[in-house]
mmCIF file of C-alpha atoms in Angstrom:
data_model
loop_
_atom_site.group_PDB
_atom_site.id
_atom_site.type_symbol
_atom_site.label_atom_id
_atom_site.label_comp_id
_atom_site.label_asym_id
_atom_site.label_seq_id
_atom_site.Cartn_x
_atom_site.Cartn_y
_atom_site.Cartn_z
ATOM 1 C CA MET A 876 9.044 -10.728 8.533
ATOM 2 C CA GLY A 877 11.490 -8.826 10.648
ATOM 3 C CA TYR A 878 12.725 -6.812 7.687
ATOM 4 C CA HIS A 879 9.517 -4.785 7.755
ATOM 5 C CA GLU A 880 10.409 -3.485 11.186
ATOM 6 C CA ASN A 881 14.002 -2.356 10.786
ATOM 7 C CA GLY A 882 13.158 0.914 9.035
ATOM 8 C CA ASP A 883 16.575 1.080 7.344
ATOM 9 C CA LEU A 884 15.810 3.008 4.174
ATOM 10 C CA THR A 885 19.338 4.042 3.278
ATOM 11 C CA GLY A 886 19.137 5.135 -0.337
ATOM 12 C CA TYR A 887 15.340 5.040 -0.319
ATOM 13 C CA GLY A 888 14.521 8.046 1.858
ATOM 14 C CA ALA A 889 13.411 10.105 -1.136
ATOM 15 C CA VAL A 890 11.066 7.281 -2.168
ATOM 16 C CA ALA A 891 9.561 7.155 1.317
ATOM 17 C CA ASP A 892 9.229 10.950 1.396
ATOM 18 C CA ARG A 893 7.424 11.074 -1.958
ATOM 19 C CA LEU A 894 5.048 8.271 -1.023
ATOM 20 C CA THR A 895 4.407 9.762 2.423
ATOM 21 C CA ARG A 896 3.333 13.017 0.750
ATOM 22 C CA GLU A 897 1.293 11.182 -1.881
ATOM 23 C CA PHE A 898 -0.589 9.112 0.695
ATOM 24 C CA ALA A 899 -0.919 11.813 3.383
ATOM 25 C CA GLY A 900 -4.316 11.471 4.996
ATOM 26 C CA VAL A 901 -4.538 7.862 3.835
ATOM 27 C CA HIS A 902 -1.529 6.117 5.417
ATOM 28 C CA ASP A 903 0.759 7.288 8.191
ATOM 29 C CA SER A 904 4.493 7.570 7.585
ATOM 30 C CA ALA A 905 5.240 4.375 9.538
ATOM 31 C CA THR A 906 2.995 2.388 7.197
ATOM 32 C CA VAL A 907 4.642 3.924 4.139
ATOM 33 C CA THR A 908 8.092 3.154 5.554
ATOM 34 C CA ARG A 909 7.131 -0.488 6.155
ATOM 35 C CA TYR A 910 5.820 -0.838 2.614
ATOM 36 C CA VAL A 911 8.924 0.745 1.084
ATOM 37 C CA ALA A 912 11.120 -1.618 3.117
ATOM 38 C CA ALA A 913 9.000 -4.607 2.092
ATOM 39 C CA ALA A 914 9.117 -3.549 -1.570
ATOM 40 C CA ARG A 915 12.885 -3.160 -1.400
ATOM 41 C CA TYR A 916 13.415 -6.596 0.074
ATOM 42 C CA GLY A 917 10.866 -8.152 -2.269
ATOM 43 C CA ALA A 918 12.516 -6.629 -5.322
ATOM 44 C CA ARG A 919 15.919 -7.766 -4.133
ATOM 45 C CA ASP A 920 14.640 -11.308 -3.482
ATOM 46 C CA VAL A 921 12.964 -11.590 -6.889
ATOM 47 C CA THR A 922 15.289 -9.674 -9.207
ATOM 48 C CA GLY A 923 18.552 -9.591 -7.296
ATOM 49 C CA SER A 924 18.537 -5.799 -7.120
ATOM 50 C CA ALA A 925 16.293 -3.038 -5.843
ATOM 51 C CA ALA A 926 16.468 0.097 -7.954
ATOM 52 C CA PRO A 927 14.669 2.980 -6.222
ATOM 53 C CA ASP A 928 12.232 3.468 -9.133
ATOM 54 C CA LEU A 929 11.201 -0.202 -8.993
ATOM 55 C CA VAL A 930 10.838 -0.082 -5.211
ATOM 56 C CA GLU A 931 8.696 3.051 -5.520
ATOM 57 C CA ARG A 932 6.381 1.459 -8.098
ATOM 58 C CA ILE A 933 5.952 -1.707 -6.028
ATOM 59 C CA ALA A 934 5.330 0.178 -2.783
ATOM 60 C CA ARG A 935 2.866 2.568 -4.475
ATOM 61 C CA LYS A 936 0.824 -0.314 -5.896
ATOM 62 C CA HIS A 937 0.697 -2.049 -2.531
ATOM 63 C CA LEU A 938 -0.249 1.166 -0.720
ATOM 64 C CA ARG A 939 -3.071 1.726 -3.230
ATOM 65 C CA VAL A 940 -4.382 -1.781 -2.610
ATOM 66 C CA LEU A 941 -4.200 -1.231 1.149
ATOM 67 C CA ALA A 942 -6.133 2.031 0.761
ATOM 68 C CA ALA A 943 -8.793 0.338 -1.383
ATOM 69 C CA VAL A 944 -9.245 -2.455 1.150
ATOM 70 C CA ALA A 945 -9.531 0.046 4.010
ATOM 71 C CA ALA A 946 -12.093 2.089 2.063
ATOM 72 C CA GLU A 947 -14.139 -1.025 1.331
ATOM 73 C CA LYS A 948 -14.090 -2.042 5.001
ATOM 74 C CA ARG A 949 -15.282 1.444 5.992
ATOM 75 C CA ARG A 950 -18.006 1.309 3.359
ATOM 76 C CA GLN A 951 -19.210 -2.067 4.585
ATOM 77 C CA ALA A 952 -19.172 -0.908 8.198
ATOM 78 C CA ALA A 953 -21.250 2.203 7.454
ATOM 79 C CA PRO A 954 -24.892 1.687 8.413
ATOM 80 C CA GLY A 955 -27.283 1.568 5.487
ATOM 81 C CA LEU A 956 -24.560 1.217 2.889
ATOM 82 C CA ALA A 957 -24.630 -2.516 2.328
ATOM 83 C CA ALA A 958 -23.499 -3.790 -1.034
ATOM 84 C CA PRO A 959 -26.264 -3.889 -3.634
ATOM 85 C CA GLN A 960 -27.933 -7.246 -4.031
ATOM 86 C CA SER A 961 -28.241 -8.840 -7.437
ATOM 87 C CA THR A 962 -31.736 -9.657 -8.669
ATOM 88 C CA PRO A 963 -32.832 -11.056 -12.023
ATOM 89 C CA GLU A 964 -34.213 -7.623 -12.927
ATOM 90 C CA HIS A 965 -31.120 -5.748 -11.722
ATOM 91 C CA PRO A 966 -27.966 -7.871 -11.922
ATOM 92 C CA VAL A 967 -24.951 -6.422 -10.169
#
């Protein structure tokens, strides 16, 4: 997956800038850049083109999933905040 590392976002800098601002405090700019690059290459592989609006939507969805996974890991790691257990009286 070397394409994630090249950071060449020619034509997609505005996308990376918008997503970096949107996810400030959640993901660093390097992570956003990697996800924009991955979305661009993924879109190109699947559809044959990579319009900036499509790349932005794909990258945003993936960054949201990454944020949700990170939040869940933090929640599980926090003492005393284990996931609720299902019981016949209180199904989860």
